[in-house]
Short mmCIF file of C-alpha atoms and ligand atoms in Angstrom, two decimals:
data_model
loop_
_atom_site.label_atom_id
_atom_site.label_comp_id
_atom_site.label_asym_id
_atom_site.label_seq_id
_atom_site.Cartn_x
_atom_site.Cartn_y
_atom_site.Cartn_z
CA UNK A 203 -77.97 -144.23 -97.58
CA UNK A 204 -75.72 -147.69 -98.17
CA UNK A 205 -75.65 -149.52 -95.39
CA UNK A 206 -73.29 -152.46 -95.73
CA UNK A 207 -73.28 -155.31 -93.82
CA UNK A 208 -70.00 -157.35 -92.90
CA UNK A 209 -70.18 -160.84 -93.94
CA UNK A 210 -68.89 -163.49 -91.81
CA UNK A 211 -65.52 -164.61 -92.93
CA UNK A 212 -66.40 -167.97 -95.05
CA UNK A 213 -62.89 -169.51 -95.55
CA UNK A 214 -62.51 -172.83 -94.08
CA UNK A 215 -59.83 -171.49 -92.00
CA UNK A 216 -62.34 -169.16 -90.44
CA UNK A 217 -65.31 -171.35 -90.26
CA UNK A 218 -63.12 -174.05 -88.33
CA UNK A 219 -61.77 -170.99 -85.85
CA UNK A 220 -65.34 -170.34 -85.12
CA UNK A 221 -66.08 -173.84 -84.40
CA UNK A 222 -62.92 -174.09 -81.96
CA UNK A 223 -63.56 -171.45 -80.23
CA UNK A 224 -66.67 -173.00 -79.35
CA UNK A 225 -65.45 -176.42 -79.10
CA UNK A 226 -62.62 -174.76 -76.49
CA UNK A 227 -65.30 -173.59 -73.98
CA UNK A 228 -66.91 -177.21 -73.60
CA UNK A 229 -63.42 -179.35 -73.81
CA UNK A 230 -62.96 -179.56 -70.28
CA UNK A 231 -67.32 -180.55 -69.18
CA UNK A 232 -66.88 -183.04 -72.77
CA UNK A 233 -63.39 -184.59 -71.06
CA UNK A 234 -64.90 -184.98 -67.12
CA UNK A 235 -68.02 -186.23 -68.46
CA UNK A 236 -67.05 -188.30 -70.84
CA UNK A 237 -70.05 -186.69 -73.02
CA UNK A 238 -70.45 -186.13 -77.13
CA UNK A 239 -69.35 -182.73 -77.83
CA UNK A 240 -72.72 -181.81 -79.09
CA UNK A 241 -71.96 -177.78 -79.14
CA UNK A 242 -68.68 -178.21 -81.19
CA UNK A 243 -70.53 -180.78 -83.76
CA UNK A 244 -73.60 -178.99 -84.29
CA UNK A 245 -71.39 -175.72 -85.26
CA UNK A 246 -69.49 -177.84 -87.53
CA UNK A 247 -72.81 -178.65 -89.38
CA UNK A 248 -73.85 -175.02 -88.50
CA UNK A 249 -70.75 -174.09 -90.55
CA UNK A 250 -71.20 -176.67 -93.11
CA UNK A 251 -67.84 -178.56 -92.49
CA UNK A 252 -69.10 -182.00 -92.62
CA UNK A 253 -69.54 -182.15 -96.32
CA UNK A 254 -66.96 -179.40 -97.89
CA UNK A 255 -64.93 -183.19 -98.92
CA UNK A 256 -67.89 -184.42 -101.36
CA UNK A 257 -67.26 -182.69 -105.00
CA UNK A 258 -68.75 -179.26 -105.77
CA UNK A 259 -70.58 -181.14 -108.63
CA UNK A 260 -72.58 -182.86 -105.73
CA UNK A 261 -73.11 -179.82 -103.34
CA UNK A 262 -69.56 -179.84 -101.21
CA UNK A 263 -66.57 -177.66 -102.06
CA UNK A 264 -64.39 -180.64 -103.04
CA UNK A 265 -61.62 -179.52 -100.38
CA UNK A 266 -58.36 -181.37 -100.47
CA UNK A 267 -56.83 -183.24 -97.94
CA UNK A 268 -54.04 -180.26 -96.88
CA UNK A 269 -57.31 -177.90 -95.99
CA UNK A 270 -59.06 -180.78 -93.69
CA UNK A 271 -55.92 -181.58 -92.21
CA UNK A 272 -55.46 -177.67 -91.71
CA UNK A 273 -58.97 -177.80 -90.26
CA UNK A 274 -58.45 -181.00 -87.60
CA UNK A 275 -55.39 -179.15 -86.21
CA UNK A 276 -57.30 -176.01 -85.80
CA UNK A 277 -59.92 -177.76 -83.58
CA UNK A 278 -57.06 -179.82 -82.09
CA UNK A 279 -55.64 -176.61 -80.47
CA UNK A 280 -59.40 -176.51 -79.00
CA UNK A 281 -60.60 -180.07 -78.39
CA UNK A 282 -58.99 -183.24 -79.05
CA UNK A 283 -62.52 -185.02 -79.12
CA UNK A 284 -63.99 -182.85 -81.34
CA UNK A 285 -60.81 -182.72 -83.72
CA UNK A 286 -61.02 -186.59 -83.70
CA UNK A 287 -64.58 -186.81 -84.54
CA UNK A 288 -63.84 -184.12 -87.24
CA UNK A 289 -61.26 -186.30 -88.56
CA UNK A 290 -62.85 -189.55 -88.52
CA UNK A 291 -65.90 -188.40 -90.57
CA UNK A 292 -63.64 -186.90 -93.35
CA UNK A 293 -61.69 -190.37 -93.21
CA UNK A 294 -64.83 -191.80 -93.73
CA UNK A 295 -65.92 -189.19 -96.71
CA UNK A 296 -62.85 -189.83 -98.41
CA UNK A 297 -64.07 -193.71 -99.11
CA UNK A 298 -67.03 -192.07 -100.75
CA UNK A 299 -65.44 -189.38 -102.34
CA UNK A 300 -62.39 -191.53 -103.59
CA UNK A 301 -64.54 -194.58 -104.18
CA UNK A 302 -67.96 -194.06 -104.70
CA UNK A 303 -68.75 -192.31 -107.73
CA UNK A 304 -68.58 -195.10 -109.86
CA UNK A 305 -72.36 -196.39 -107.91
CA UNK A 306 -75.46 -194.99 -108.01
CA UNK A 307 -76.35 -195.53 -104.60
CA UNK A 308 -72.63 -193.57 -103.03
CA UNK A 309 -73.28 -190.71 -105.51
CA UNK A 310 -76.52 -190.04 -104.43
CA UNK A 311 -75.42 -190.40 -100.24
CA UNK A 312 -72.71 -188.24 -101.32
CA UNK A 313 -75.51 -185.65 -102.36
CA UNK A 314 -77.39 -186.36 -99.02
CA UNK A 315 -74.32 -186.21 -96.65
CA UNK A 316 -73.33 -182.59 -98.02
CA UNK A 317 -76.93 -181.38 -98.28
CA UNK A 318 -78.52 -182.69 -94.93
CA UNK A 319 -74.75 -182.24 -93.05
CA UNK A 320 -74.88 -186.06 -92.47
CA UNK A 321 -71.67 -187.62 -89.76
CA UNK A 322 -70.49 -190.67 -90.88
CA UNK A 323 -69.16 -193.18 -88.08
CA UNK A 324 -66.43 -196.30 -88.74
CA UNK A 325 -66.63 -199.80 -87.62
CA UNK A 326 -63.66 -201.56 -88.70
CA UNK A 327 -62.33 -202.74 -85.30
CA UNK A 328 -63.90 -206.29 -84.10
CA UNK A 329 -64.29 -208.85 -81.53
CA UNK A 330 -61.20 -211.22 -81.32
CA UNK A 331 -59.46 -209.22 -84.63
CA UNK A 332 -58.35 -205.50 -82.66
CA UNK A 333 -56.78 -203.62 -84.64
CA UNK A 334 -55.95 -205.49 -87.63
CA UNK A 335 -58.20 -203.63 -90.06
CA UNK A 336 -57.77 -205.91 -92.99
CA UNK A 337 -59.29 -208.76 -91.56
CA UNK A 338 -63.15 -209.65 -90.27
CA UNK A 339 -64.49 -212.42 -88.67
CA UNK A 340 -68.41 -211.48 -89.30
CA UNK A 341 -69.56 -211.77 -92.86
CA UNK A 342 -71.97 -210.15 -94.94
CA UNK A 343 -75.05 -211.99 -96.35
CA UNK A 344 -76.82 -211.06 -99.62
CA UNK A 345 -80.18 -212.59 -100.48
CA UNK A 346 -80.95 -210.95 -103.62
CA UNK A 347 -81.42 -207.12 -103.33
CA UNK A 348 -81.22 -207.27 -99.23
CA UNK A 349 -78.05 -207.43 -97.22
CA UNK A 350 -77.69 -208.35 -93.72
CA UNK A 351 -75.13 -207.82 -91.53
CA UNK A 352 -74.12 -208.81 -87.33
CA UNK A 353 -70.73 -207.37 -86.12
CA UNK A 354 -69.53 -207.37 -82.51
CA UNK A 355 -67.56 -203.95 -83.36
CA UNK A 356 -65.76 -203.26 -80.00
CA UNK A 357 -65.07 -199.70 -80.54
CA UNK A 358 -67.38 -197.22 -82.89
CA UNK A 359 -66.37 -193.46 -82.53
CA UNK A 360 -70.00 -191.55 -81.54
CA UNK A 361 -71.69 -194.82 -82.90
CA UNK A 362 -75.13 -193.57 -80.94
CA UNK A 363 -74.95 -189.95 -82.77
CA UNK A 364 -74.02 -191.26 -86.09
CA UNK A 365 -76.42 -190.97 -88.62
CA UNK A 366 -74.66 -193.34 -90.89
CA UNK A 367 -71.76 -196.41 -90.22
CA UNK A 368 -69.82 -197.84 -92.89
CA UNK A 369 -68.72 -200.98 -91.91
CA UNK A 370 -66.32 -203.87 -92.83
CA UNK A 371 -66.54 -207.71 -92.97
CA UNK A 372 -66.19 -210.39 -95.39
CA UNK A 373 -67.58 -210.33 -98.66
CA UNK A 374 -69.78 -213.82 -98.20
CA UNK A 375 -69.72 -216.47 -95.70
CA UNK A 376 -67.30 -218.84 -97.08
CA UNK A 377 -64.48 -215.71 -97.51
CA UNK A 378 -61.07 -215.79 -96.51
CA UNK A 379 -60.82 -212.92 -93.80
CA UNK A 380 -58.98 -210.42 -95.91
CA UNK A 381 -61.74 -210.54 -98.65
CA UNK A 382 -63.52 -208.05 -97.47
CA UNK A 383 -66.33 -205.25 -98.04
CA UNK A 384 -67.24 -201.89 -96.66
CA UNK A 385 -71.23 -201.24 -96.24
CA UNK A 386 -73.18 -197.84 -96.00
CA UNK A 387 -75.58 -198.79 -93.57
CA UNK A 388 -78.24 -195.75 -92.51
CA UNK A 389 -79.05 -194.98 -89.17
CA UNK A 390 -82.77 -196.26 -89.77
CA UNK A 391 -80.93 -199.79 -90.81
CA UNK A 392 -78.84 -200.50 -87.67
CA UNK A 393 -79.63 -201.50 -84.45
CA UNK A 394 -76.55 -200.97 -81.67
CA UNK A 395 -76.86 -202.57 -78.45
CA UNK A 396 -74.20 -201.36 -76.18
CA UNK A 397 -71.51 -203.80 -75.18
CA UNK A 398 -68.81 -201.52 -73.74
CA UNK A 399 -68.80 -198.36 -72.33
CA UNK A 400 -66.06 -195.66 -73.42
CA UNK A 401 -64.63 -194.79 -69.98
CA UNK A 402 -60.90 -193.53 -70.84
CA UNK A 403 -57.60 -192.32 -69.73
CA UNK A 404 -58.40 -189.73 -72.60
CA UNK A 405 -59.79 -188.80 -75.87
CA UNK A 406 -63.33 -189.37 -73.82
CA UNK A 407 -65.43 -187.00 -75.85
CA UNK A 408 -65.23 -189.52 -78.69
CA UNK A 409 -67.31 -191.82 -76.95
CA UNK A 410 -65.89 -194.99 -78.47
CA UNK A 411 -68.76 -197.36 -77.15
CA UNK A 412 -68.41 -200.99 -78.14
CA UNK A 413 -71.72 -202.27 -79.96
CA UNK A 414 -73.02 -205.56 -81.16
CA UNK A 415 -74.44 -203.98 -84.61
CA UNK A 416 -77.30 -205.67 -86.53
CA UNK A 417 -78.09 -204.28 -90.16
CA UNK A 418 -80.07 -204.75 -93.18
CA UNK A 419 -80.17 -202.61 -95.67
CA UNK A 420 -80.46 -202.76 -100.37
CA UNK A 421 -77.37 -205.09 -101.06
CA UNK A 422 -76.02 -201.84 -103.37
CA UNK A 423 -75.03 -200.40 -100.27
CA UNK A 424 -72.37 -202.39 -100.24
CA UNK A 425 -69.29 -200.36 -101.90
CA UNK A 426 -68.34 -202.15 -105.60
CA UNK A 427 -64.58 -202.13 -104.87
CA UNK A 428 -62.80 -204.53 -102.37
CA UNK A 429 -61.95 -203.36 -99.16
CA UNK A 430 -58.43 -204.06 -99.89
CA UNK A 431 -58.14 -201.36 -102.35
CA UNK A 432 -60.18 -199.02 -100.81
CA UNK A 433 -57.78 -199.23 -97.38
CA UNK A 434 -54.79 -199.43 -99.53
CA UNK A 435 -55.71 -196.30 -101.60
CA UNK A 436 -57.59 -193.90 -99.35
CA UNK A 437 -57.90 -195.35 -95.58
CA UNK A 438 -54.51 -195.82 -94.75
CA UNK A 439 -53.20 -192.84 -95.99
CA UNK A 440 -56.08 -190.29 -95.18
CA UNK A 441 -56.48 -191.88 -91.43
CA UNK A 442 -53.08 -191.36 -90.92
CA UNK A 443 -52.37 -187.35 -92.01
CA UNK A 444 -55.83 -186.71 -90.62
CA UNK A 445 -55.56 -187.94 -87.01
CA UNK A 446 -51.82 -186.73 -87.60
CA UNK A 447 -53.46 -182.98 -88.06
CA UNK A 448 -55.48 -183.54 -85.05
CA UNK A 449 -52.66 -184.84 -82.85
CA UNK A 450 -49.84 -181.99 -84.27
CA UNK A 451 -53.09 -179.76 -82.90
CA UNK A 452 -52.97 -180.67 -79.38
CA UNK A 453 -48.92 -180.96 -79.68
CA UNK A 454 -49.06 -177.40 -80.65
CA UNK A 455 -51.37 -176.16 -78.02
CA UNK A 456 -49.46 -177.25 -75.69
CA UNK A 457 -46.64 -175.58 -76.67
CA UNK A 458 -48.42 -172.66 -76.96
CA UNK A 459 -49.04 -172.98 -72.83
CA UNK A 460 -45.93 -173.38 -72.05
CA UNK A 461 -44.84 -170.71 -74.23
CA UNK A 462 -47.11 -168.67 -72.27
CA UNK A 463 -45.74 -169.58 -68.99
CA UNK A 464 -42.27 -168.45 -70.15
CA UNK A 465 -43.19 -165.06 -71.44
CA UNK A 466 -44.95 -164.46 -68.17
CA UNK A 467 -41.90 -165.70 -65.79
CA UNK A 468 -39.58 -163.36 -68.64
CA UNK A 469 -42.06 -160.38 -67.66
CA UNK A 470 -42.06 -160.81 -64.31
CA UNK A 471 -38.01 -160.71 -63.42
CA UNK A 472 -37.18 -158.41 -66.87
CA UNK A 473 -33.29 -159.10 -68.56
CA UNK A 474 -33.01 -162.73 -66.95
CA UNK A 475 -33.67 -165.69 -69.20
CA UNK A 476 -36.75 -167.80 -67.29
CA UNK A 477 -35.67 -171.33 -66.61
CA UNK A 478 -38.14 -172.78 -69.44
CA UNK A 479 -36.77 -170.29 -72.27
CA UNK A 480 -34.41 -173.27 -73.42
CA UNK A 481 -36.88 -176.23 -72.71
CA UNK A 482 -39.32 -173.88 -75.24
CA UNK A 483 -36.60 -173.70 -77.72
CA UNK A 484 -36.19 -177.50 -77.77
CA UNK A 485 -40.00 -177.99 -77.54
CA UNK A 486 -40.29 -175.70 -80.60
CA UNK A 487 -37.86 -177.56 -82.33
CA UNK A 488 -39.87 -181.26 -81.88
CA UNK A 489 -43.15 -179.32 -82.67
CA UNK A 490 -41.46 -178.45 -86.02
CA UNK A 491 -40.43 -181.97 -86.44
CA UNK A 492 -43.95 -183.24 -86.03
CA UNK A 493 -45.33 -180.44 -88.77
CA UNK A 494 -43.02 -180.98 -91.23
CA UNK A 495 -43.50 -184.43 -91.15
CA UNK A 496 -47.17 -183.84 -91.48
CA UNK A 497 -46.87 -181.64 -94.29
CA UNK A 498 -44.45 -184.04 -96.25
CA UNK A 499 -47.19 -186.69 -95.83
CA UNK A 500 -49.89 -184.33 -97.49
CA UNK A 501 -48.10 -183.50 -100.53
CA UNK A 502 -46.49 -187.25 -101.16
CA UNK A 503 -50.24 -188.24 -100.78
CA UNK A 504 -51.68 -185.31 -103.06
CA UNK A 505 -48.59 -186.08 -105.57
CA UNK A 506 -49.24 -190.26 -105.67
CA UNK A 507 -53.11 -189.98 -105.68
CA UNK A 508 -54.01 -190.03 -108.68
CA UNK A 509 -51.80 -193.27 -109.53
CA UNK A 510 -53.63 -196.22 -108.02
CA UNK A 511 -50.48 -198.46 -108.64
CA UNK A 512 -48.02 -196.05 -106.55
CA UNK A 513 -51.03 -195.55 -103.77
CA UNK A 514 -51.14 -199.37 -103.62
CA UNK A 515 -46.64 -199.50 -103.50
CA UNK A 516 -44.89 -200.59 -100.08
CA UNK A 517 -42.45 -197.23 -100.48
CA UNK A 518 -45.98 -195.63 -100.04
CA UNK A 519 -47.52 -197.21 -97.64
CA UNK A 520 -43.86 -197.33 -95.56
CA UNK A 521 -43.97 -193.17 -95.23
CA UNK A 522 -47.55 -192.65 -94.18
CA UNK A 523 -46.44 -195.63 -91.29
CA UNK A 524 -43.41 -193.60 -90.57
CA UNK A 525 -45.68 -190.07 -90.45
CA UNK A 526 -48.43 -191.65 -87.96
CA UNK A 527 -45.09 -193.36 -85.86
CA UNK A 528 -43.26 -189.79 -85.96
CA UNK A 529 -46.63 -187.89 -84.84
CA UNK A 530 -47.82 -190.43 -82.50
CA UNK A 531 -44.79 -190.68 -80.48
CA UNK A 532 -43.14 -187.12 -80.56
CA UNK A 533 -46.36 -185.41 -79.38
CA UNK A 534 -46.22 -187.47 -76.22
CA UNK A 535 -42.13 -185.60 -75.97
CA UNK A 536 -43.31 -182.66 -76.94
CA UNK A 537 -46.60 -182.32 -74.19
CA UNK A 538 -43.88 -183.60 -71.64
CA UNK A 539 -41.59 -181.37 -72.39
CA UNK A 540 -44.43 -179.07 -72.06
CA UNK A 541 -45.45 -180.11 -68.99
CA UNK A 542 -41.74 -179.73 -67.91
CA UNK A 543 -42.01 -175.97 -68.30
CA UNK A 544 -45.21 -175.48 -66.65
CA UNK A 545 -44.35 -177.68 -63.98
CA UNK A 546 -47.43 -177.94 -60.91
CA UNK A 547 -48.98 -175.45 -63.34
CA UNK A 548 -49.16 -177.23 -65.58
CA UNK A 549 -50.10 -180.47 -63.85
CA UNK A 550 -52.94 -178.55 -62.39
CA UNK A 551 -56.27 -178.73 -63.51
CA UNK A 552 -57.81 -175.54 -64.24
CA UNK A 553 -55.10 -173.78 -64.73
CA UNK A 554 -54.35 -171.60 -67.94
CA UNK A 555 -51.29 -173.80 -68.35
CA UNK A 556 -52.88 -177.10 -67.70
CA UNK A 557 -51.76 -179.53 -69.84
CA UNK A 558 -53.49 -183.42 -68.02
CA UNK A 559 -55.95 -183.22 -71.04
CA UNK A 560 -53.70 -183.03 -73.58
CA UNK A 561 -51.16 -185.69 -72.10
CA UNK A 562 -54.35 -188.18 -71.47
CA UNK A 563 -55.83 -187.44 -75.06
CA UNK A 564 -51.89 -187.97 -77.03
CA UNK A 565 -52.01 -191.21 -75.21
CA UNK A 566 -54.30 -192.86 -77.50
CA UNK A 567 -52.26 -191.77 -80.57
CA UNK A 568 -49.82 -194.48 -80.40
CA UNK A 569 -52.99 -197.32 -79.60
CA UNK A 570 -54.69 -196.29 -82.61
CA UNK A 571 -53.88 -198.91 -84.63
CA UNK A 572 -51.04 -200.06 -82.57
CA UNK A 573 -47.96 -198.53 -83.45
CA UNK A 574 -46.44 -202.35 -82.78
CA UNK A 575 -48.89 -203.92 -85.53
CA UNK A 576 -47.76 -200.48 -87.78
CA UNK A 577 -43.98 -201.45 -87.19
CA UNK A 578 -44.41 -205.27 -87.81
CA UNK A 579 -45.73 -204.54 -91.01
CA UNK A 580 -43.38 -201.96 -91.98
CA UNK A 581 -40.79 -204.12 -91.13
CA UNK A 582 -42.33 -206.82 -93.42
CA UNK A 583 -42.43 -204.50 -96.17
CA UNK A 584 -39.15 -203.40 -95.75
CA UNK A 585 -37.40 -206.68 -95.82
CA UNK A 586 -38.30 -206.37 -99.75
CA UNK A 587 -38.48 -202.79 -100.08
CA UNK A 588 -35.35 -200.61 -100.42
CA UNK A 589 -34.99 -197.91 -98.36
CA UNK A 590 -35.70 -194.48 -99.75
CA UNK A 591 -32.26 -192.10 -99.26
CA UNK A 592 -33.08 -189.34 -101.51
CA UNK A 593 -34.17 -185.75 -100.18
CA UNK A 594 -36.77 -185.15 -102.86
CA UNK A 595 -40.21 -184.80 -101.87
C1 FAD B 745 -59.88 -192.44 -79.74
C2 FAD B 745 -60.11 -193.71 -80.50
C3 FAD B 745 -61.19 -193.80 -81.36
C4 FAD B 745 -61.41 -194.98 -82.09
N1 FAD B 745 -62.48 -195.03 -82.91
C5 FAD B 745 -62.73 -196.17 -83.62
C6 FAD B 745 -63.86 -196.25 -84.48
O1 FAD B 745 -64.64 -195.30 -84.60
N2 FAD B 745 -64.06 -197.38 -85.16
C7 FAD B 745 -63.22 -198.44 -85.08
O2 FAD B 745 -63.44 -199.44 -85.76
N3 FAD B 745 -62.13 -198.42 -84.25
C8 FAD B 745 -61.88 -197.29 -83.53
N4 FAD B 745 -60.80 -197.24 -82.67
C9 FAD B 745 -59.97 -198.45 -82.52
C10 FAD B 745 -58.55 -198.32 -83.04
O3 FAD B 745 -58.44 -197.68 -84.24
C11 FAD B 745 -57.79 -199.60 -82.96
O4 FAD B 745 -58.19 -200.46 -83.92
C12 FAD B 745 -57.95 -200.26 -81.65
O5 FAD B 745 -57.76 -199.28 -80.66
C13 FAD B 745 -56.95 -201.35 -81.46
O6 FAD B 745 -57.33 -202.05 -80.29
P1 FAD B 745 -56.38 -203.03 -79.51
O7 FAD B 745 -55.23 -202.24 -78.98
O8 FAD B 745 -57.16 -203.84 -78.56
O9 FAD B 745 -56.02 -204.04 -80.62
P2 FAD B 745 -54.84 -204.76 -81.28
O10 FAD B 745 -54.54 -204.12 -82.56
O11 FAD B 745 -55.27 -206.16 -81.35
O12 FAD B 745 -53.59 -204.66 -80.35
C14 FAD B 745 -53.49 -205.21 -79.05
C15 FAD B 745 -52.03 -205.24 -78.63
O13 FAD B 745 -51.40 -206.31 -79.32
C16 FAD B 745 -50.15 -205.93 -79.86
N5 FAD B 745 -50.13 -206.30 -81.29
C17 FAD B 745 -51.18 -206.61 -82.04
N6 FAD B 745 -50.78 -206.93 -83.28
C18 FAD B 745 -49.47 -206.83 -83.32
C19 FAD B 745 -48.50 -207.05 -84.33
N7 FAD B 745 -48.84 -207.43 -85.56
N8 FAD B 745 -47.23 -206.83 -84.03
C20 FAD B 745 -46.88 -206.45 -82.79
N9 FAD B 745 -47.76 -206.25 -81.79
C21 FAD B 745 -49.04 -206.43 -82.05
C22 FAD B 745 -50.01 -204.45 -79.65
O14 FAD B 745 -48.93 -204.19 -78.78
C23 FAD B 745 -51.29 -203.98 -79.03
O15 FAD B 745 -51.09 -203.18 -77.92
C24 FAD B 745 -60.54 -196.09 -81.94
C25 FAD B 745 -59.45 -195.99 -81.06
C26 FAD B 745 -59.23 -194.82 -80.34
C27 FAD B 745 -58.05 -194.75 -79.42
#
């Protein structure tokens, strides 16, 4: 007799779904206690999520940018903290992937991070620079094949689970603070001594300690390329459509609740429109805003990626600002409007409507780089730059 045995569904689609619905039963314990969600990461590795970015040539599934993005607003319907990790790792990968190959060193930690399941943490923020990402006051130093590095990096994402930080500064002591590098430093070559603690209005499950970080580690950790191009050609626009996937997520959950709420008022007095029905038609309507907007950013980044001189172009770097402004801000509408519906049902804790943890978490969307510094330099750029009219994508 055959006996056939259903496999488990392995599209990413249905590996992330797995790993929300897990994710989903720990969101609210991860939010109150500010606590690593250490259920929702190890089924991410259980599901081998962490490395399907790294080419198939080096054992990932070389998945775009559209399927992570897909994947951080599947987890963001679940758990914002988890989704953000999720999407800070791949922002991370996509350095290596986009910007490694051409070094021994990245190809081979490519190889390791898909095999072993390795998360990668970011230290880019810094003591007395915020936000400004292409600058660093702390600089590298390379004595032959050794480099060490000292960084008072105010904010690192799960720095204490990390097995790996890259890490910016300046290239040498005597460089300007825009020269800078990115270093692979291994969780073996770091010390992290705790200088803040990551107590939040939301987004707590990231656990954004600040750290005073000490490394040494082989100088060709160090990635070849300038930090400049690397931000200019991957960063910038990856960060943005990622943590734009996460944050359409939570949007989208939430409109999900209140949708939820109105069906249930519709079923309870049948023929009579609830009170919400129109607030969830105009909530649907900013919700479709945000995805569209989302999804425009994807394909002008797949289209323009492989053309280094158009990555590097102010009319590309002005629309991923605008799609990180757009998402940051209209989630915020849309989880108010939201709220709106639901009313003390939704203010409620503990509710099946509740919606606190999504407000708190969309808060730090428009911090994330401030969406001020984003505007300033848009508006730089687009003293210069003309603005683009045309309705072609
Ligand atoms: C959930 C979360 C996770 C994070 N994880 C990490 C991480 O893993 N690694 C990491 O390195 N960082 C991380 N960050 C930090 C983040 O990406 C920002 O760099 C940081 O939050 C900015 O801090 P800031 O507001 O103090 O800094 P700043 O950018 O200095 O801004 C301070 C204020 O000054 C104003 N401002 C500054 N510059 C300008 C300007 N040019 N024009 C107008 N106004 C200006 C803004 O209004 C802003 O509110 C994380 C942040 C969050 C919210």
């Amino acid at each position: 007799m055959n006996v056939s045995v259903a496999l488990p569904d392995s599209t990413l689609a249905a590996r992330a779904t797995r790993v929300a619905s897990i994710a989903a039963q720990h969101a609210d314990d991860v939010d109150a206690a500010a606590r690593f969600p250490k259920e929702a990461v190890d089924a991410l590795r259980a599901e081998r999520l962490l490395g399907i970015q790294i080419p198939v040539h080096l054992g990932g599934e070389s998945a775009d940018l559209r399927q992570i993005a897909d994947i951080c607003c599947i987890l963001g319907q679940s758990c914002s903290a988890t989704a953000m990790i999720f999407a800070m790792h791949q922002i991370k990968a996509s350095s290596l992937v986009e910007h490694g190959e051409e070094s021994a060193w990245h190809t081979s930690f490519m190889r390791r991070l898909a095999a072993e399941q390795l998360l990668i943490g970011s230290a880019t923020t810094e003591g007395g620079i915020g936000g400004n990402l292409r600058n660093s006051i702390c600089a590298i130093h390379v004595d032959g094949d050794i480099c060490t590095l000292e960084k008072d990096a105010t904010v690192i994402s799960y720095g204490s689970e990390a097995d790996a930080i890259l890490i910016t500064s300046r290239a040498h002591a005597d460089a300007a603070p825009a020269d800078q590098v990115m270093t692979v430093f291994l969780k073996d070559q770091y010390s992290l001594e705790k200088t803040h603690v990551w107590n939040t209005l939301g987004m707590r499950g990231t656990c954004s300690d600040g750290f005073l970080f000490k490394g040494k580690a082989p100088s060709e950790q160090i990635f070849p390329k300038p930090f400049a191009e690397i931000a200019a050609q991957s960063m910038l626009a990856t960060s943005h459509l990622l943590w734009s996937g996460v944050w359409y997520g939570i949007a989208a959950d939430a409109v999900l609740r209140a949708q939820a709420f109105v069906r249930a008022a519709a079923r309870k007095s049948p023929g009579v429109a609830p009170p919400g029905a129109i607030r969830l038609a105009e909530v649907s309507n900013k919700l479709q805003i945000v995805k569209s907007n989302v999804i425009a950013g994807l394909k002008a980044y797949e289209d323009t990626k492989s053309d280094p001189d158009r990555l590097m172009s102010m009319g590309f770097a002005i629309a991923m600002n605008n799609v990180k402004i757009c998402s940051s801000e209209t989630i915020l509408e849309i989880i108010n409007h939201a709220m709106l519906i639901c009313g003390i049902m939704g203010y409620k804790n503990g509710t099946p409507y509740s919606l606190g943890r999504h407000l708190r978490d969309a808060h730090s969307a428009q911090l994330m780089i401030s969406n001020d510094r984003i505007l300033s330099n848009s508006a730089n750029l687009l003293l210069v730059q003309k603005q683009d009219t045309s309705l072609s994508i």
